[in-house]
mmCIF file of C-alpha atoms in Angstrom:
data_model
loop_
_atom_site.group_PDB
_atom_site.id
_atom_site.type_symbol
_atom_site.label_atom_id
_atom_site.label_comp_id
_atom_site.label_asym_id
_atom_site.label_seq_id
_atom_site.Cartn_x
_atom_site.Cartn_y
_atom_site.Cartn_z
ATOM 1 C CA MET A 226 -0.290 -0.024 -0.319
ATOM 2 C CA ILE A 227 1.347 3.757 -0.845
ATOM 3 C CA THR A 228 0.001 6.749 0.261
ATOM 4 C CA SER A 229 0.990 8.819 -2.603
ATOM 5 C CA LEU A 230 1.078 7.284 -6.826
ATOM 6 C CA ASP A 231 4.642 9.759 -6.386
ATOM 7 C CA GLU A 232 5.685 6.738 -4.407
ATOM 8 C CA LEU A 233 5.355 4.972 -7.659
ATOM 9 C CA GLN A 234 8.294 3.941 -10.347
ATOM 10 C CA PRO A 235 8.220 5.949 -13.024
ATOM 11 C CA LYS A 236 7.668 3.160 -15.119
ATOM 12 C CA THR A 237 5.074 1.839 -13.209
ATOM 13 C CA LEU A 238 2.951 5.563 -12.463
ATOM 14 C CA ALA A 239 2.795 5.675 -16.974
ATOM 15 C CA ALA A 240 1.472 2.121 -16.844
ATOM 16 C CA LEU A 241 -0.660 3.329 -13.815
ATOM 17 C CA ASN A 242 -2.088 6.508 -16.202
ATOM 18 C CA ALA A 243 -2.371 4.780 -19.326
ATOM 19 C CA GLN A 244 -4.814 1.960 -16.993
ATOM 20 C CA LEU A 245 -6.954 4.795 -15.149
ATOM 21 C CA ASP A 246 -6.891 6.448 -18.959
ATOM 22 C CA ALA A 247 -8.641 3.051 -20.614
ATOM 23 C CA LEU A 248 -10.812 3.039 -17.122
ATOM 24 C CA THR A 249 -12.554 5.808 -17.718
ATOM 25 C CA ALA A 250 -12.593 6.733 -20.725
ATOM 26 C CA PRO A 251 -16.222 5.259 -21.321
ATOM 27 C CA VAL A 252 -17.263 6.995 -18.210
ATOM 28 C CA ALA A 253 -19.976 9.732 -18.358
ATOM 29 C CA ALA A 254 -17.142 12.913 -18.842
ATOM 30 C CA GLU A 255 -19.146 14.879 -15.493
ATOM 31 C CA ASP A 256 -17.938 11.938 -13.495
ATOM 32 C CA ARG A 257 -14.486 10.956 -15.107
ATOM 33 C CA ALA A 258 -12.433 12.671 -12.289
ATOM 34 C CA ASP A 259 -14.505 11.541 -9.451
ATOM 35 C CA VAL A 260 -14.283 8.017 -10.529
ATOM 36 C CA ARG A 261 -10.695 8.114 -11.511
ATOM 37 C CA GLU A 262 -9.964 9.141 -8.621
ATOM 38 C CA ALA A 263 -11.539 6.836 -6.930
ATOM 39 C CA LEU A 264 -9.859 4.163 -9.273
ATOM 40 C CA ALA A 265 -6.579 6.090 -8.260
ATOM 41 C CA ALA A 266 -7.345 5.278 -4.858
ATOM 42 C CA HIS A 267 -8.308 1.515 -4.809
ATOM 43 C CA PHE A 268 -4.765 1.352 -6.756
ATOM 44 C CA ALA A 269 -2.889 2.928 -4.450
ATOM 45 C CA ASP A 270 -4.316 0.420 -1.926
ATOM 46 C CA HIS A 271 -3.310 -2.771 -3.555
ATOM 47 C CA LEU A 272 0.259 -1.498 -4.887
ATOM 48 C CA ASP A 273 3.241 -0.584 -3.435
ATOM 49 C CA ALA A 274 6.301 1.124 -4.062
ATOM 50 C CA SER A 275 8.287 -1.438 -5.959
ATOM 51 C CA ALA A 276 5.047 -2.477 -8.047
ATOM 52 C CA SER A 277 5.844 -3.098 -11.388
ATOM 53 C CA PRO A 278 3.459 -2.109 -14.527
ATOM 54 C CA ALA A 279 2.687 -6.350 -14.467
ATOM 55 C CA ASP A 280 1.524 -5.554 -11.273
ATOM 56 C CA VAL A 281 -0.964 -2.448 -12.242
ATOM 57 C CA SER A 282 -2.358 -4.515 -14.851
ATOM 58 C CA ALA A 283 -2.667 -7.231 -12.200
ATOM 59 C CA VAL A 284 -5.109 -4.964 -10.201
ATOM 60 C CA ALA A 285 -6.548 -3.663 -13.378
ATOM 61 C CA ALA A 286 -7.688 -7.278 -14.457
ATOM 62 C CA THR A 287 -9.701 -7.723 -10.432
ATOM 63 C CA LEU A 288 -12.013 -4.630 -11.883
ATOM 64 C CA GLY A 289 -14.846 -4.746 -13.665
ATOM 65 C CA GLU A 290 -15.654 -3.090 -17.209
ATOM 66 C CA ALA A 291 -16.796 0.576 -16.044
ATOM 67 C CA GLU A 292 -20.104 1.197 -17.259
ATOM 68 C CA ALA A 293 -20.181 3.320 -20.245
ATOM 69 C CA GLU A 294 -22.115 5.886 -21.157
ATOM 70 C CA GLU A 295 -24.587 5.336 -24.168
ATOM 71 C CA PRO A 296 -23.701 7.300 -26.670
ATOM 72 C CA GLY A 297 -26.082 9.355 -28.670
ATOM 73 C CA ARG A 298 -27.903 12.649 -29.187
ATOM 74 C CA PHE A 299 -31.159 13.196 -27.629
ATOM 75 C CA GLY A 300 -31.464 9.582 -26.484
ATOM 76 C CA VAL A 301 -30.635 8.195 -30.086
ATOM 77 C CA PRO A 302 -27.978 6.405 -30.017
ATOM 78 C CA LEU A 303 -25.199 6.731 -32.348
ATOM 79 C CA ASP A 304 -21.928 4.676 -33.206
ATOM 80 C CA LEU A 305 -18.839 6.459 -35.446
ATOM 81 C CA THR A 306 -16.951 3.270 -35.378
ATOM 82 C CA PRO A 307 -16.156 1.633 -38.612
ATOM 83 C CA PRO A 308 -18.933 -1.090 -39.199
ATOM 84 C CA THR A 309 -17.172 -3.857 -39.943
ATOM 85 C CA GLY A 310 -18.670 -7.885 -41.202
ATOM 86 C CA GLU A 311 -18.495 -8.705 -37.683
ATOM 87 C CA LYS A 312 -20.139 -5.596 -36.001
ATOM 88 C CA MET A 313 -23.297 -5.726 -38.584
ATOM 89 C CA ALA A 314 -24.165 -9.659 -37.548
ATOM 90 C CA ARG A 315 -23.881 -8.817 -33.981
ATOM 91 C CA ALA A 316 -26.160 -6.203 -34.613
ATOM 92 C CA TRP A 317 -28.400 -7.567 -37.120
ATOM 93 C CA TRP A 318 -28.666 -11.218 -35.385
ATOM 94 C CA ASN A 319 -28.578 -11.139 -31.869
ATOM 95 C CA PRO A 320 -31.319 -13.317 -30.552
ATOM 96 C CA ARG A 321 -30.130 -13.540 -26.719
ATOM 97 C CA ASP A 322 -31.207 -9.402 -26.714
ATOM 98 C CA GLU A 323 -34.780 -9.223 -26.548
ATOM 99 C CA ARG A 324 -35.257 -5.801 -28.520
ATOM 100 C CA LEU A 325 -36.742 -5.718 -32.052
ATOM 101 C CA LEU A 326 -34.544 -2.139 -32.242
ATOM 102 C CA VAL A 327 -30.757 -1.654 -31.591
ATOM 103 C CA PRO A 328 -28.455 0.856 -32.274
ATOM 104 C CA ARG A 329 -27.356 0.877 -36.089
ATOM 105 C CA VAL A 330 -24.039 -0.323 -36.566
ATOM 106 C CA PHE A 331 -22.879 2.780 -38.363
ATOM 107 C CA GLY A 332 -24.530 6.436 -37.262
ATOM 108 C CA LEU A 333 -27.520 7.876 -35.374
ATOM 109 C CA GLY A 334 -30.375 5.706 -35.417
ATOM 110 C CA TRP A 335 -31.432 2.042 -34.731
ATOM 111 C CA THR A 336 -31.639 -1.010 -36.767
ATOM 112 C CA LEU A 337 -33.935 -4.055 -36.571
ATOM 113 C CA ASN A 338 -32.423 -7.004 -34.492
ATOM 114 C CA PHE A 339 -33.100 -10.216 -36.545
ATOM 115 C CA GLY A 340 -32.553 -12.599 -33.990
ATOM 116 C CA ALA A 341 -35.431 -11.359 -31.568
ATOM 117 C CA VAL A 342 -37.648 -11.273 -34.160
ATOM 118 C CA ALA A 343 -36.884 -14.452 -35.238
ATOM 119 C CA VAL A 344 -37.056 -15.636 -30.979
ATOM 120 C CA LYS A 345 -40.733 -13.389 -30.855
ATOM 121 C CA LEU A 346 -41.979 -15.806 -34.105
ATOM 122 C CA GLY A 347 -40.477 -18.921 -32.312
ATOM 123 C CA LEU A 348 -38.599 -19.933 -35.204
ATOM 124 C CA ILE A 349 -35.177 -20.574 -32.840
ATOM 125 C CA GLU A 350 -34.175 -20.442 -29.274
ATOM 126 C CA PRO A 351 -32.275 -17.430 -27.999
ATOM 127 C CA ASP A 352 -29.489 -19.685 -27.364
ATOM 128 C CA ALA A 353 -29.889 -21.817 -29.845
ATOM 129 C CA GLU A 354 -25.752 -21.009 -30.944
ATOM 130 C CA ASP A 355 -23.433 -20.601 -28.065
ATOM 131 C CA GLU A 356 -21.693 -17.697 -30.332
ATOM 132 C CA PRO A 357 -23.834 -17.519 -33.459
ATOM 133 C CA PHE A 358 -22.479 -18.608 -36.276
ATOM 134 C CA GLU A 359 -19.276 -19.869 -34.517
ATOM 135 C CA SER A 360 -20.318 -23.904 -35.624
ATOM 136 C CA THR A 361 -22.043 -22.442 -39.113
ATOM 137 C CA PRO A 362 -20.541 -25.121 -41.296
ATOM 138 C CA ALA A 363 -18.798 -23.804 -44.264
ATOM 139 C CA PRO A 364 -21.114 -25.167 -47.161
ATOM 140 C CA ALA A 365 -24.093 -23.175 -45.113
ATOM 141 C CA PHE A 366 -21.198 -19.572 -45.784
ATOM 142 C CA ARG A 367 -21.646 -21.110 -49.614
ATOM 143 C CA THR A 368 -25.482 -21.496 -50.210
ATOM 144 C CA ALA A 369 -25.864 -18.366 -48.290
ATOM 145 C CA ALA A 370 -23.053 -16.208 -50.293
ATOM 146 C CA LEU A 371 -25.418 -17.304 -53.585
ATOM 147 C CA VAL A 372 -28.487 -15.121 -52.648
ATOM 148 C CA PRO A 373 -26.403 -11.681 -52.936
ATOM 149 C CA ALA A 374 -24.787 -13.144 -56.319
ATOM 150 C CA ALA A 375 -28.421 -14.240 -57.922
ATOM 151 C CA LEU A 376 -29.744 -10.877 -57.425
ATOM 152 C CA SER A 377 -26.313 -9.019 -58.646
ATOM 153 C CA ALA A 378 -26.420 -11.642 -61.593
ATOM 154 C CA ALA A 379 -30.248 -10.703 -61.889
ATOM 155 C CA VAL A 380 -29.280 -6.872 -61.881
ATOM 156 C CA VAL A 381 -26.558 -7.154 -64.579
ATOM 157 C CA ALA A 382 -28.970 -9.815 -66.660
ATOM 158 C CA HIS A 383 -31.470 -6.885 -66.489
ATOM 159 C CA TYR A 384 -29.583 -4.591 -68.217
ATOM 160 C CA VAL A 385 -28.252 -6.569 -70.629
ATOM 161 C CA VAL A 386 -31.518 -8.151 -71.518
ATOM 162 C CA ARG A 387 -33.474 -5.383 -70.907
ATOM 163 C CA GLY A 388 -31.388 -2.662 -70.953
ATOM 164 C CA PRO A 389 -31.567 -1.963 -75.243
ATOM 165 C CA GLY A 390 -34.982 -1.354 -74.875
ATOM 166 C CA LEU A 391 -35.093 0.778 -72.063
ATOM 167 C CA PRO A 392 -35.143 4.644 -72.396
ATOM 168 C CA ASP A 393 -31.420 6.532 -72.794
ATOM 169 C CA ARG A 394 -32.118 8.409 -69.348
ATOM 170 C CA LEU A 395 -33.404 6.632 -66.420
ATOM 171 C CA PRO A 396 -34.933 8.672 -62.788
ATOM 172 C CA ASN A 397 -32.240 8.434 -60.051
ATOM 173 C CA GLN A 398 -34.502 9.955 -57.632
ATOM 174 C CA MET A 399 -38.048 9.527 -56.281
ATOM 175 C CA ASP A 400 -39.907 12.700 -55.303
ATOM 176 C CA ALA A 401 -42.371 12.436 -52.075
ATOM 177 C CA ALA A 402 -44.991 10.646 -54.720
ATOM 178 C CA GLY A 403 -42.763 7.952 -55.985
ATOM 179 C CA ARG A 404 -42.633 9.585 -59.439
ATOM 180 C CA GLY A 405 -38.791 8.996 -60.779
ATOM 181 C CA VAL A 406 -37.261 12.011 -61.490
ATOM 182 C CA ASP A 407 -33.326 13.694 -62.008
ATOM 183 C CA PRO A 408 -32.885 11.147 -65.265
ATOM 184 C CA ILE A 409 -28.888 10.066 -65.536
ATOM 185 C CA PRO A 410 -28.079 8.214 -68.274
ATOM 186 C CA LYS A 411 -28.610 4.908 -68.737
ATOM 187 C CA ALA A 412 -25.402 3.481 -68.830
ATOM 188 C CA ALA A 413 -24.589 5.479 -65.313
ATOM 189 C CA ALA A 414 -27.276 4.219 -63.787
ATOM 190 C CA ALA A 415 -26.622 0.342 -65.262
ATOM 191 C CA ALA A 416 -23.309 1.000 -63.566
ATOM 192 C CA LEU A 417 -24.693 2.254 -60.627
ATOM 193 C CA ASP A 418 -26.933 -0.918 -59.717
ATOM 194 C CA ILE A 419 -24.563 -3.148 -61.128
ATOM 195 C CA ALA A 420 -21.759 -1.585 -58.845
ATOM 196 C CA ILE A 421 -24.775 -0.906 -55.760
ATOM 197 C CA ALA A 422 -25.135 -5.017 -55.982
ATOM 198 C CA ALA A 423 -21.308 -6.584 -57.303
ATOM 199 C CA VAL A 424 -18.821 -4.921 -54.775
ATOM 200 C CA PRO A 425 -20.217 -6.104 -51.344
ATOM 201 C CA THR A 426 -21.010 -9.204 -53.066
ATOM 202 C CA ALA A 427 -17.760 -9.864 -54.012
ATOM 203 C CA TRP A 428 -16.483 -8.924 -50.707
ATOM 204 C CA ALA A 429 -18.560 -11.922 -49.204
ATOM 205 C CA GLY A 430 -17.911 -13.801 -52.044
ATOM 206 C CA GLY A 431 -13.985 -13.304 -51.332
ATOM 207 C CA LEU A 432 -13.897 -14.413 -47.594
ATOM 208 C CA VAL A 433 -16.595 -17.257 -48.246
ATOM 209 C CA ALA A 434 -13.594 -18.197 -51.441
ATOM 210 C CA SER A 435 -10.774 -17.867 -48.650
ATOM 211 C CA GLY A 436 -12.553 -20.369 -46.226
ATOM 212 C CA LYS A 437 -13.996 -17.867 -43.320
ATOM 213 C CA GLY A 438 -17.123 -18.263 -41.939
ATOM 214 C CA GLY A 439 -18.264 -16.909 -38.262
ATOM 215 C CA PRO A 440 -19.904 -13.800 -37.922
ATOM 216 C CA ARG A 441 -17.321 -11.399 -39.934
ATOM 217 C CA THR A 442 -18.784 -13.825 -42.584
ATOM 218 C CA ALA A 443 -22.101 -13.874 -41.545
ATOM 219 C CA GLY A 444 -22.069 -9.948 -41.687
ATOM 220 C CA ALA A 445 -20.403 -9.584 -44.930
ATOM 221 C CA ILE A 446 -23.256 -11.893 -46.654
ATOM 222 C CA ALA A 447 -26.396 -10.382 -45.029
ATOM 223 C CA ALA A 448 -24.827 -6.404 -45.777
ATOM 224 C CA ALA A 449 -24.109 -7.874 -49.322
ATOM 225 C CA THR A 450 -27.448 -9.318 -49.580
ATOM 226 C CA THR A 451 -29.329 -5.737 -48.078
ATOM 227 C CA ALA A 452 -27.218 -4.559 -51.003
ATOM 228 C CA ALA A 453 -28.107 -7.014 -54.064
ATOM 229 C CA SER A 454 -31.881 -6.315 -52.978
ATOM 230 C CA ILE A 455 -32.099 -2.544 -52.606
ATOM 231 C CA SER A 456 -30.299 -2.809 -56.485
ATOM 232 C CA ALA A 457 -32.645 -4.867 -57.262
ATOM 233 C CA TRP A 458 -35.474 -3.063 -56.321
ATOM 234 C CA LEU A 459 -34.043 0.127 -57.708
ATOM 235 C CA THR A 460 -33.610 -1.488 -60.795
ATOM 236 C CA VAL A 461 -36.960 -2.511 -61.075
ATOM 237 C CA TRP A 462 -38.301 0.509 -59.648
ATOM 238 C CA ARG A 463 -36.058 2.378 -62.940
ATOM 239 C CA THR A 464 -37.457 0.300 -65.272
ATOM 240 C CA ALA A 465 -41.310 0.618 -64.049
ATOM 241 C CA ALA A 466 -40.778 4.636 -63.198
ATOM 242 C CA THR A 467 -39.839 5.609 -66.813
ATOM 243 C CA ASP A 468 -43.825 5.335 -67.329
ATOM 244 C CA GLY A 469 -43.767 8.835 -64.841
ATOM 245 C CA LYS A 470 -46.508 7.388 -62.757
ATOM 246 C CA ALA A 471 -46.995 7.969 -58.906
ATOM 247 C CA ARG A 472 -46.198 5.227 -57.042
ATOM 248 C CA PRO A 473 -45.824 6.281 -53.618
ATOM 249 C CA TRP A 474 -45.749 3.177 -51.652
ATOM 250 C CA ALA A 475 -42.440 2.408 -53.934
ATOM 251 C CA GLY A 476 -39.387 3.957 -51.580
ATOM 252 C CA PRO A 477 -41.052 2.230 -48.371
ATOM 253 C CA LEU A 478 -41.705 -0.676 -49.953
ATOM 254 C CA VAL A 479 -38.510 -0.997 -51.126
ATOM 255 C CA LEU A 480 -36.398 -0.113 -47.687
ATOM 256 C CA ALA A 481 -38.975 -2.403 -46.096
ATOM 257 C CA ALA A 482 -38.342 -5.518 -48.887
ATOM 258 C CA ALA A 483 -34.487 -5.035 -49.244
ATOM 259 C CA TRP A 484 -34.074 -6.409 -45.893
ATOM 260 C CA LEU A 485 -36.268 -9.173 -45.749
ATOM 261 C CA PRO A 486 -33.837 -11.352 -47.922
ATOM 262 C CA ALA A 487 -30.821 -10.707 -45.478
ATOM 263 C CA GLY A 488 -33.227 -11.096 -42.116
ATOM 264 C CA ALA A 489 -33.784 -14.554 -44.037
ATOM 265 C CA VAL A 490 -30.056 -15.722 -44.532
ATOM 266 C CA LEU A 491 -28.825 -15.079 -41.194
ATOM 267 C CA PHE A 492 -31.740 -16.999 -40.146
ATOM 268 C CA GLY A 493 -30.496 -20.000 -42.380
ATOM 269 C CA LEU A 494 -27.040 -19.607 -40.828
ATOM 270 C CA ALA A 495 -28.446 -19.810 -37.541
ATOM 271 C CA ARG A 496 -30.265 -22.555 -38.019
ATOM 272 C CA ALA A 497 -27.360 -24.571 -40.020
ATOM 273 C CA GLY A 498 -25.269 -23.445 -36.931
ATOM 274 C CA ARG A 499 -27.427 -25.119 -34.296
ATOM 275 C CA THR A 500 -28.016 -27.871 -36.252
ATOM 276 C CA ALA A 501 -24.302 -28.610 -36.178
ATOM 277 C CA GLU A 502 -24.226 -27.870 -32.749
ATOM 278 C CA GLN A 503 -27.239 -30.727 -32.495
ATOM 279 C CA ALA A 504 -25.183 -33.136 -34.182
ATOM 280 C CA ARG A 505 -22.044 -32.311 -32.128
ATOM 281 C CA ASP A 506 -23.527 -32.693 -28.833
ATOM 282 C CA LEU A 507 -26.318 -35.653 -30.173
ATOM 283 C CA GLY A 508 -24.114 -37.364 -32.688
ATOM 284 C CA GLY A 509 -26.344 -39.494 -34.593
ATOM 285 C CA LYS A 510 -29.136 -39.675 -32.111
ATOM 286 C CA LYS A 511 -30.778 -35.966 -33.313
ATOM 287 C CA MET B 43 -34.540 16.906 -4.118
ATOM 288 C CA LEU B 44 -33.956 13.076 -4.368
ATOM 289 C CA ASP B 45 -36.938 11.313 -5.099
ATOM 290 C CA MET B 46 -36.085 8.294 -2.737
ATOM 291 C CA ASP B 47 -38.795 5.856 -4.637
ATOM 292 C CA LYS B 48 -36.605 6.428 -7.484
ATOM 293 C CA GLU B 49 -33.457 6.266 -5.673
ATOM 294 C CA GLN B 50 -34.607 3.100 -3.769
ATOM 295 C CA GLU B 51 -35.115 1.383 -7.072
ATOM 296 C CA GLY B 52 -31.922 1.784 -8.550
ATOM 297 C CA TRP B 53 -30.255 0.940 -5.277
ATOM 298 C CA GLY B 54 -32.354 -2.254 -5.937
ATOM 299 C CA SER B 55 -31.753 -2.804 -9.173
ATOM 300 C CA GLN B 56 -27.725 -2.062 -8.875
ATOM 301 C CA LEU B 57 -27.734 -5.333 -6.207
ATOM 302 C CA ARG B 58 -29.985 -7.256 -7.952
ATOM 303 C CA LYS B 59 -27.401 -6.841 -11.003
ATOM 304 C CA GLY B 60 -24.572 -7.825 -8.707
ATOM 305 C CA VAL B 61 -26.227 -11.402 -7.154
ATOM 306 C CA VAL B 62 -27.808 -12.572 -10.888
ATOM 307 C CA GLU B 63 -24.829 -14.326 -11.382
ATOM 308 C CA LEU B 64 -24.475 -15.903 -8.157
ATOM 309 C CA ALA B 65 -28.151 -16.733 -8.382
ATOM 310 C CA VAL B 66 -27.786 -18.506 -12.132
ATOM 311 C CA LEU B 67 -24.475 -20.251 -10.919
ATOM 312 C CA GLY B 68 -26.701 -21.251 -7.806
ATOM 313 C CA LEU B 69 -29.491 -22.505 -9.816
ATOM 314 C CA LEU B 70 -27.418 -24.585 -11.979
ATOM 315 C CA ALA B 71 -24.955 -26.014 -8.834
ATOM 316 C CA ARG B 72 -28.201 -28.415 -8.104
ATOM 317 C CA GLU B 73 -28.823 -29.154 -10.698
ATOM 318 C CA PRO B 74 -28.215 -28.519 -15.502
ATOM 319 C CA ARG B 75 -30.846 -26.631 -16.331
ATOM 320 C CA TYR B 76 -32.317 -25.426 -20.393
ATOM 321 C CA GLY B 77 -32.481 -21.397 -20.920
ATOM 322 C CA SER B 78 -35.880 -21.467 -20.580
ATOM 323 C CA GLN B 79 -36.324 -23.258 -17.437
ATOM 324 C CA LEU B 80 -33.678 -21.149 -15.617
ATOM 325 C CA VAL B 81 -35.779 -18.063 -16.543
ATOM 326 C CA ASP B 82 -38.399 -19.955 -15.465
ATOM 327 C CA ASP B 83 -36.898 -20.624 -11.662
ATOM 328 C CA LEU B 84 -35.786 -17.588 -11.672
ATOM 329 C CA ALA B 85 -38.636 -15.885 -12.398
ATOM 330 C CA ASP B 86 -40.448 -17.820 -9.185
ATOM 331 C CA ARG B 87 -38.267 -15.235 -7.503
ATOM 332 C CA PRO B 88 -39.906 -11.934 -8.682
ATOM 333 C CA GLU B 89 -37.990 -10.144 -5.691
ATOM 334 C CA LEU B 90 -34.821 -11.024 -7.958
ATOM 335 C CA ALA B 91 -36.806 -9.228 -10.947
ATOM 336 C CA ILE B 92 -34.575 -11.034 -13.163
ATOM 337 C CA THR B 93 -36.139 -11.868 -16.816
ATOM 338 C CA ALA B 94 -35.213 -13.798 -20.576
ATOM 339 C CA GLY B 95 -33.461 -10.623 -21.352
ATOM 340 C CA THR B 96 -31.027 -11.054 -18.387
ATOM 341 C CA VAL B 97 -30.531 -14.643 -18.036
ATOM 342 C CA TYR B 98 -29.846 -15.636 -21.750
ATOM 343 C CA PRO B 99 -26.796 -12.837 -22.207
ATOM 344 C CA LEU B 100 -25.565 -13.466 -18.846
ATOM 345 C CA VAL B 101 -25.493 -17.436 -19.923
ATOM 346 C CA ALA B 102 -23.367 -16.511 -22.590
ATOM 347 C CA ARG B 103 -21.088 -14.474 -20.813
ATOM 348 C CA LEU B 104 -20.607 -17.299 -17.955
ATOM 349 C CA ALA B 105 -20.073 -19.974 -20.692
ATOM 350 C CA ARG B 106 -17.088 -17.742 -22.431
ATOM 351 C CA ALA B 107 -15.561 -17.455 -19.285
ATOM 352 C CA GLY B 108 -15.506 -21.138 -18.584
ATOM 353 C CA LEU B 109 -17.510 -20.913 -15.381
ATOM 354 C CA ILE B 110 -20.434 -23.422 -17.140
ATOM 355 C CA SER B 111 -20.911 -25.314 -20.436
ATOM 356 C CA SER B 112 -23.497 -25.710 -22.683
ATOM 357 C CA SER B 113 -24.600 -29.034 -24.800
ATOM 358 C CA TRP B 114 -27.578 -30.132 -26.553
ATOM 359 C CA GLN B 115 -29.526 -32.802 -24.906
ATOM 360 C CA GLU B 116 -32.215 -34.416 -25.945
ATOM 361 C CA SER B 117 -35.640 -34.191 -24.379
ATOM 362 C CA PRO B 118 -38.443 -36.903 -23.660
ATOM 363 C CA VAL B 119 -41.167 -34.215 -24.199
ATOM 364 C CA GLY B 120 -39.845 -32.200 -26.951
ATOM 365 C CA PRO B 121 -37.277 -31.634 -29.442
ATOM 366 C CA PRO B 122 -33.465 -31.259 -27.981
ATOM 367 C CA ARG B 123 -32.690 -28.843 -25.323
ATOM 368 C CA LYS B 124 -29.429 -27.041 -25.040
ATOM 369 C CA TYR B 125 -28.721 -27.778 -21.131
ATOM 370 C CA TYR B 126 -26.410 -25.215 -18.616
ATOM 371 C CA ALA B 127 -23.841 -26.862 -16.442
ATOM 372 C CA LEU B 128 -21.365 -25.967 -13.670
ATOM 373 C CA THR B 129 -17.771 -26.720 -14.863
ATOM 374 C CA PRO B 130 -14.951 -27.107 -11.923
ATOM 375 C CA ALA B 131 -14.104 -23.435 -12.133
ATOM 376 C CA GLY B 132 -17.931 -22.681 -11.976
ATOM 377 C CA GLN B 133 -18.039 -24.604 -8.657
ATOM 378 C CA ASP B 134 -14.839 -22.464 -7.771
ATOM 379 C CA ALA B 135 -16.435 -19.671 -8.028
ATOM 380 C CA LEU B 136 -19.857 -20.553 -7.135
ATOM 381 C CA ALA B 137 -18.370 -21.136 -4.025
ATOM 382 C CA ALA B 138 -16.578 -17.701 -4.216
ATOM 383 C CA MET B 139 -18.910 -15.526 -4.174
ATOM 384 C CA ALA B 140 -21.147 -17.854 -2.229
ATOM 385 C CA ALA B 141 -18.371 -16.823 0.793
ATOM 386 C CA THR B 142 -18.161 -13.265 -0.320
ATOM 387 C CA PHE B 143 -22.307 -12.884 -0.225
ATOM 388 C CA ALA B 144 -22.203 -14.121 3.145
ATOM 389 C CA ASN B 145 -19.959 -12.107 4.340
ATOM 390 C CA VAL B 146 -20.697 -8.813 3.217
ATOM 391 C CA ALA B 147 -24.237 -9.735 4.661
ATOM 392 C CA ALA B 148 -23.285 -10.910 7.642
ATOM 393 C CA ALA B 149 -21.527 -7.448 8.025
ATOM 394 C CA ILE B 150 -24.293 -5.589 6.662
ATOM 395 C CA ARG B 151 -26.705 -6.712 8.884
ATOM 396 C CA THR B 152 -24.728 -6.292 12.011
ATOM 397 C CA ILE B 153 -24.110 -2.645 11.053
ATOM 398 C CA VAL B 154 -28.668 -2.062 10.263
ATOM 399 C CA GLU B 155 -29.469 -3.970 13.736
ATOM 400 C CA VAL B 156 -27.062 -1.582 14.797
ATOM 401 C CA GLU B 157 -28.339 0.808 13.604
ATOM 402 C CA LYS B 158 -32.059 0.416 14.237
#
């Protein structure tokens, strides 16, 4: 035990300050100084003047994580950390979390937790997998990756087959009544739709082809499926909207429908993981 | 001015948060249980106010920490179920936590009784 942190050796003091910074980082700004002071006192109680940086780590390991301040604006969650496949999978498929709406993977607001939806619909148990997608076998990932690949292929096929018969300019925006406005050259529209579908699909396909599984690949496939289905709907809408008719339902429908295939893909991957766990534990008895 | 009811509710909630692991480990020490069985057994103790939303993430955390294990087992009355059981590390943790809880409760009781 020491009475002042100044009694520590310089290296140990530096390690302690780094620990205190890390431990208090998630704490609300107004409480941070108080929490830091309390933690410093705790360390002083458990360290002596000859303590090493390793001793600091050992004491830190006995502390729980500080309760994080939920970042956000006016009660709306905000996440500005880069979105990754793993992060997407954990947000979109978390059956152990009862909340249907969870903080978005990136930005301000909420997103749908398909895992909670599936549990509420009685389609899967909250704990069907020990860790979502960790037991999902490679063939299931390969099959799931076919969904965005098929949607991407449909977008390409649409422009190849129907493209020559389409007007030279296609709408690029939707007004409040769901009418197509802001026309752009057909080639630009085609390139945009194909890129929206193909780029994330290639990313997910690359992960699957390299034999990677787990939540990272599940999230990548789900993201690619969402992007590819948005692209497919966009392609259909662009073509239909050349007639200039109002379709007020088009925007909301596209947004809602674009998410469903991703939910179905995540559900399929989770079921495959559940089946693999059961086969592991029950063997031939299943 | 402090809203005493709110303060009391917050304190109770913190206290329950602190003992929920002990409650789950304690139940699993008696016999392995499946998820919804754990939820129901805890729901029988309304003073703990532990719901499925707490139990499922908690068992995942305890399993990651190696304190419990999980495995699918056939059920005589329906589909297979995932059962949770204490590991040797979980038994040690339970013993240590139960001892700490007893010590804290005993110490608090002496203070509260003295101040009554």
